[in-house]
Tab-separated table of C-alpha atoms in Angstrom:
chain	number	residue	atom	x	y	z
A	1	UNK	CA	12.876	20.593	-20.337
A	2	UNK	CA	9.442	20.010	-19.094
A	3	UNK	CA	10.153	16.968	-16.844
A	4	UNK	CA	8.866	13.409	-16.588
A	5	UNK	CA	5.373	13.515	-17.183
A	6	UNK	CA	2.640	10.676	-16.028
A	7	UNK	CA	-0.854	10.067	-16.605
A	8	UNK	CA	-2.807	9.435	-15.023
A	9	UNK	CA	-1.763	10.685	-11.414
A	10	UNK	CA	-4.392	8.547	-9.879
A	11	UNK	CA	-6.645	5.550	-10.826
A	12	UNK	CA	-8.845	3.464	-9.137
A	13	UNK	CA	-10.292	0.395	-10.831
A	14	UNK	CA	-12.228	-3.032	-9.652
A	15	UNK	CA	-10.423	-5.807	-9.314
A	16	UNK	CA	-9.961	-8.031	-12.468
A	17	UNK	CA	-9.895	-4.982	-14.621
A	18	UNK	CA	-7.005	-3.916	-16.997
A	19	UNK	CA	-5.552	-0.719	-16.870
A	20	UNK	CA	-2.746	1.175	-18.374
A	21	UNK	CA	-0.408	3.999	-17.581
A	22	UNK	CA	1.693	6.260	-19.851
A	23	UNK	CA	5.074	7.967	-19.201
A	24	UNK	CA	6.365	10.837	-21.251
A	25	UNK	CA	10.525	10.917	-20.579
A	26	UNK	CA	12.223	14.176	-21.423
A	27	UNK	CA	12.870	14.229	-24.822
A	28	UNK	CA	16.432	13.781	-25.264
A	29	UNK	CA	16.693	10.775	-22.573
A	30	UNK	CA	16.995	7.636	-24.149
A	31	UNK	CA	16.957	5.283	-20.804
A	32	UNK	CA	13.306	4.503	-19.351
A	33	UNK	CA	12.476	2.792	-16.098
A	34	UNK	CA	9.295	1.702	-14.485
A	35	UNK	CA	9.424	1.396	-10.466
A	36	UNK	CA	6.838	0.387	-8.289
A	37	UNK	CA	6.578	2.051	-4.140
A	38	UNK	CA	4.151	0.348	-1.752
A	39	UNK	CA	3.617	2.314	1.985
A	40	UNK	CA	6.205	2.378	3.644
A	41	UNK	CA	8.333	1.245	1.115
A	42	UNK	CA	10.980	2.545	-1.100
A	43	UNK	CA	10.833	1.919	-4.482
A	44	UNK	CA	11.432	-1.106	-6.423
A	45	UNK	CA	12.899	-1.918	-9.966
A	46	UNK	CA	9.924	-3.424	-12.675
A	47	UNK	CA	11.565	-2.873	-15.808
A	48	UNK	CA	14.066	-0.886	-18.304
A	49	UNK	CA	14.097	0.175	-21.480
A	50	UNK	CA	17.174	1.362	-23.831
A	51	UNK	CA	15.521	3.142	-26.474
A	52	UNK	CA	12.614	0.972	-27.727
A	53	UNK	CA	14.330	-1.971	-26.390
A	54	UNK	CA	13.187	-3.677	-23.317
A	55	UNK	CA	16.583	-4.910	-21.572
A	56	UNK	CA	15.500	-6.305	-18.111
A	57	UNK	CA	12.605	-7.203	-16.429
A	58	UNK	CA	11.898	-7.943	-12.930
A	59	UNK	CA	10.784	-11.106	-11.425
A	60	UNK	CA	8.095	-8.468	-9.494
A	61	UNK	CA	6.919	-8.197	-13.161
A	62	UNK	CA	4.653	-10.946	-13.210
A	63	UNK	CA	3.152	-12.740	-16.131
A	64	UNK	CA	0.058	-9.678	-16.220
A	65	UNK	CA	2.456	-6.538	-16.413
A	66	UNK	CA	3.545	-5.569	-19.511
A	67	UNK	CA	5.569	-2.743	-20.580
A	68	UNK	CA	6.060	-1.235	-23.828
A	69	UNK	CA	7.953	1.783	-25.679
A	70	UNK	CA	6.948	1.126	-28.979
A	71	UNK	CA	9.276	4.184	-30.717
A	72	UNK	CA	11.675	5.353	-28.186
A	73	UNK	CA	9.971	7.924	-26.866
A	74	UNK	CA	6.491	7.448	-24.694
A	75	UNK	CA	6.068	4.134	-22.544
A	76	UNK	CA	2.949	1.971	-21.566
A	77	UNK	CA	2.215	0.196	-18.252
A	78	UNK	CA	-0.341	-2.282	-18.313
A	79	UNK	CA	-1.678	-4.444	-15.413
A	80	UNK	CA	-4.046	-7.143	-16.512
A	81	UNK	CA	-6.509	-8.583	-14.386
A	82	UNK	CA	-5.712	-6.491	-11.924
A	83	UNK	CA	-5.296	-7.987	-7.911
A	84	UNK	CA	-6.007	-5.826	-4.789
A	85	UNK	CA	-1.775	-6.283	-3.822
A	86	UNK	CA	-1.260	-4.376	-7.144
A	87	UNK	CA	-2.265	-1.278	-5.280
A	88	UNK	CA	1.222	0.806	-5.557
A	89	UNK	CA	2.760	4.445	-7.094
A	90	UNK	CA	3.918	3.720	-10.040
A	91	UNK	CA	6.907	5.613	-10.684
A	92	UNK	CA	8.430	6.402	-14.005
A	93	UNK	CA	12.227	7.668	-14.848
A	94	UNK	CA	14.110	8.382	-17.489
A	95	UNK	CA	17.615	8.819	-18.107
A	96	UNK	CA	20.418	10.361	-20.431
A	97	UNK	CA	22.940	7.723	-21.573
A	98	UNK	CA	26.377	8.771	-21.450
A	99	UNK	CA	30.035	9.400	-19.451
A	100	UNK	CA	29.822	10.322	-16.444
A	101	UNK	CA	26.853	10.274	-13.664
A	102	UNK	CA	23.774	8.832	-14.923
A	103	UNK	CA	21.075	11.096	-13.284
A	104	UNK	CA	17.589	9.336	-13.638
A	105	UNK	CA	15.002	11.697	-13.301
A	106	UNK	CA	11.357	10.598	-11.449
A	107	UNK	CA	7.661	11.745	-12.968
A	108	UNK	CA	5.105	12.573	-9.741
A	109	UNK	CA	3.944	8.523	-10.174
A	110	UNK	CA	0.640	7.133	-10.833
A	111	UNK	CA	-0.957	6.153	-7.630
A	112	UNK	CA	-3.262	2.635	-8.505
A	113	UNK	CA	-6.151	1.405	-6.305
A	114	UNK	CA	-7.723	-1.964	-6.738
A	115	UNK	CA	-10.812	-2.221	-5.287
B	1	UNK	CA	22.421	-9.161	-4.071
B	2	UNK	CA	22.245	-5.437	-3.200
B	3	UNK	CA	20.458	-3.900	0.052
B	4	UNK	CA	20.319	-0.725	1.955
B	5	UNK	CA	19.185	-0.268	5.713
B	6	UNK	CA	17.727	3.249	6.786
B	7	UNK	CA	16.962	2.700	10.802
B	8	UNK	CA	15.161	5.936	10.736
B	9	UNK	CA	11.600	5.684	10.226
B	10	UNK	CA	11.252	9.116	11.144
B	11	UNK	CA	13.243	12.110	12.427
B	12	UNK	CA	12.792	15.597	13.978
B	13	UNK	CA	14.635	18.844	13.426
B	14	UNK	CA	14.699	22.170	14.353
B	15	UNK	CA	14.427	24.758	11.152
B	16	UNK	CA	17.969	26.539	11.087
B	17	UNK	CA	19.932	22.987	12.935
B	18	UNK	CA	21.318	20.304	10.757
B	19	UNK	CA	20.217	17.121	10.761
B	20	UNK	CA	21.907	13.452	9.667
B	21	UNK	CA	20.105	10.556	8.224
B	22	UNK	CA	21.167	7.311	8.236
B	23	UNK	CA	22.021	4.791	5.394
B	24	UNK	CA	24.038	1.436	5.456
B	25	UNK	CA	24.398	-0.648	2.320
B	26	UNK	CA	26.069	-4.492	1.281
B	27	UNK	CA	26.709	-5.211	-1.701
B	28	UNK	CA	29.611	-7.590	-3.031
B	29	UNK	CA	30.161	-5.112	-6.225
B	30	UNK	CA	34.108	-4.404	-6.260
B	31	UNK	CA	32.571	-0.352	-7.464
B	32	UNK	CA	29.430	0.835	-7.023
B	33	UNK	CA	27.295	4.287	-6.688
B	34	UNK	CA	24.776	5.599	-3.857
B	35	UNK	CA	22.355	8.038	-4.049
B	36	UNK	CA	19.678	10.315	-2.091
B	37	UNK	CA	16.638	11.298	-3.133
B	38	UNK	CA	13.799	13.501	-1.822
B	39	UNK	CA	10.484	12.482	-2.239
B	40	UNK	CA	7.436	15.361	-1.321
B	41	UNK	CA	4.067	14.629	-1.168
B	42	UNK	CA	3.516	15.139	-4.319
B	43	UNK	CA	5.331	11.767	-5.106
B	44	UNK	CA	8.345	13.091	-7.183
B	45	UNK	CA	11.381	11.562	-6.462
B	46	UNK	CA	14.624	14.004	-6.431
B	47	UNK	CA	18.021	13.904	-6.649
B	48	UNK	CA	19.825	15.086	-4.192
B	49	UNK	CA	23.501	13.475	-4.040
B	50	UNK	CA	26.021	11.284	-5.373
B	51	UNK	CA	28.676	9.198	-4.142
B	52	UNK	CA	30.907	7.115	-6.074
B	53	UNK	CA	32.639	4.093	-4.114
B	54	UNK	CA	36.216	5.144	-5.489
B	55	UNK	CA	35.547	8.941	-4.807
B	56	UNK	CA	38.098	10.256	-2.132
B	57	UNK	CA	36.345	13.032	-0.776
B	58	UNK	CA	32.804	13.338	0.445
B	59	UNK	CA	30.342	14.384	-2.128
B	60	UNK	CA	28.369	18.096	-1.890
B	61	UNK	CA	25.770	19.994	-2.993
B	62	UNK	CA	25.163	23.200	-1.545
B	63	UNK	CA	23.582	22.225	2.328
B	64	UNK	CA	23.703	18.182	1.497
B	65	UNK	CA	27.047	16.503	2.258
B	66	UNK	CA	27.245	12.666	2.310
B	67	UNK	CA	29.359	11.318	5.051
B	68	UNK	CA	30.994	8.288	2.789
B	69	UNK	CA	32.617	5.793	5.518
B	70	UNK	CA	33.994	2.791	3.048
B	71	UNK	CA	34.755	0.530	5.915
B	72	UNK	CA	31.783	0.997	7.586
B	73	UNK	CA	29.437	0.804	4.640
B	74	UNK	CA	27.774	3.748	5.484
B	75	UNK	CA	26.823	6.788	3.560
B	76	UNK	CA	24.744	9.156	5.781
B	77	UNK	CA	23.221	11.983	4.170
B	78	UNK	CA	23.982	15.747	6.663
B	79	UNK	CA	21.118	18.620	5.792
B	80	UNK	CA	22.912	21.585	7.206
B	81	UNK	CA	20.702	24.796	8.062
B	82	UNK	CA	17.555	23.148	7.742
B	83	UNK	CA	14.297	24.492	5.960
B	84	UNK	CA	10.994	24.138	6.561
B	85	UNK	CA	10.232	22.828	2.897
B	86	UNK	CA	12.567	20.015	3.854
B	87	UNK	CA	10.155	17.981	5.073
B	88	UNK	CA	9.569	15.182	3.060
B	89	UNK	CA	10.812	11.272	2.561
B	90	UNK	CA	14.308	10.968	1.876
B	91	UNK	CA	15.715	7.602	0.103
B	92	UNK	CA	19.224	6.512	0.365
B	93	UNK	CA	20.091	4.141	-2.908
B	94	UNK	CA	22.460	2.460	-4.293
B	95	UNK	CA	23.281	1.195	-8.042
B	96	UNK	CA	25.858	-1.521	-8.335
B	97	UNK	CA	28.554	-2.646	-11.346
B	98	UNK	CA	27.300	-6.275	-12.098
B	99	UNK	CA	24.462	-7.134	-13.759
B	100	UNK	CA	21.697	-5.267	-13.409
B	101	UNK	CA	23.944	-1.805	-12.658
B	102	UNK	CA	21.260	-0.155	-14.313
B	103	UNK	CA	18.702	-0.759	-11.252
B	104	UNK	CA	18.372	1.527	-8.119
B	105	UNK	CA	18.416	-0.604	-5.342
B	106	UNK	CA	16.010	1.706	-2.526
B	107	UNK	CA	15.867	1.410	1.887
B	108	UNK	CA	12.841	2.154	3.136
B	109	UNK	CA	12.784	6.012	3.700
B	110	UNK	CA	13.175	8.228	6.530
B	111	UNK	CA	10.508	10.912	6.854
B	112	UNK	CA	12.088	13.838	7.712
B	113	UNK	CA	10.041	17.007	9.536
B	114	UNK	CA	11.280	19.918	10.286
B	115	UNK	CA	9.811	21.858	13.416
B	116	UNK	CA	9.851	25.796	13.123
């Protein structure tokens, strides 16, 4: 069990750029999420994933985030035309379906500048 | 519509005292789950504790206890014996049972330091 994994930890990027982030869950977890934290902020629900399935999407998630977990396993982030409020930790988490207490477990984030 | 409330934007302790944080919720779900994480500076978010809304005792984990009051939507996290590597954010949350159970509903954070 090596953890939740993201790369990068940190980006920074111009504004109007794309850029993309990638989450490895642990392997057995079938349940992905995507959360954004702003300073000072907690964190807040983008988007969910049940195996390759994309089940719910924020209305944070605007029309330039997309999301992707093409076989289950890995997941993609990607801003387009990125804005200077897009400036957040991204946080990844994955989760084990099953009875009982669904535990998600967090990757260290990737922290996004727009400049 | 979910929310939590954490008052605390930031708290002292003494290493060795124990310390509570504050967390009130709403939420209109007849059942319902809240958590605490601890977040580090290294931007990992951790689990701490659970509570279930139908649980009848008070959830622990070694020195974190969650002081559940049902009535008083509250659900205050208690650090007992605190250590010096305890220092960090800590999240109250809450997931609920309607739609959109699978989303973590966050308050703002307490920053916690402890003072040796």
């Amino acid at each position: 069990d090596t953890g939740v994994s993201q790369d990068p930890r940190h980006k920074i990027t111009k504004r109007g750029q794309n850029v993309t982030f990638r989450c490895d869950p642990i392997s057995e977890h079938n349940r992905l999420y995507w959360y954004r934290q702003t300073l000072g902020q907690g964190p807040e629900f983008l988007t969910y994933f049940q195996n390759e399935a994309q089940l719910e999407k924020s209305r944070l998630l605007s029309d330039r985030f997309s999301a992707e977990r093409p076989k289950g396993s890995f997941s993609t982030l990607e801003i387009q035309r990125t804005e200077q409020g897009d400036s957040a930790m991204y946080l990844c988490a994955s989760s084990r379906q099953g009875p009982g207490l669904e535990k998600l477990f967090f990757g260290s984030g990737t922290q996004l500048s727009v400049l | 519509a979910q929310k939590i409330t954490q008052t605390q934007p930031g708290m002292f302790v003494q290493e060795k005292e124990a310390v509570t944080l504050d967390c009130t919720y709403d939420t209109s779900d007849p059942s319902y789950g809240l958590f605490w994480y601890k977040q580090p500076s290294s931007g990992e978010m951790i689990f701490l504790i659970y509570q279930g809304s139908y649980d009848q005792q008070n959830a622990t984990e070694g020195r974190y206890s969650l002081n559940f009051q049902k009535a008083r939507k509250s659900a205050n996290l208690v650090i007992s014996a605190s250590q010096l590597g305890d220092s960090a954010m800590y999240f109250c949350a809450m997931r609920g049972s309607g739609a959109g159970s699978y989303q973590l509903t966050f308050g703002k954070g307490t920053k916690l330091s402890v003072i040796p």
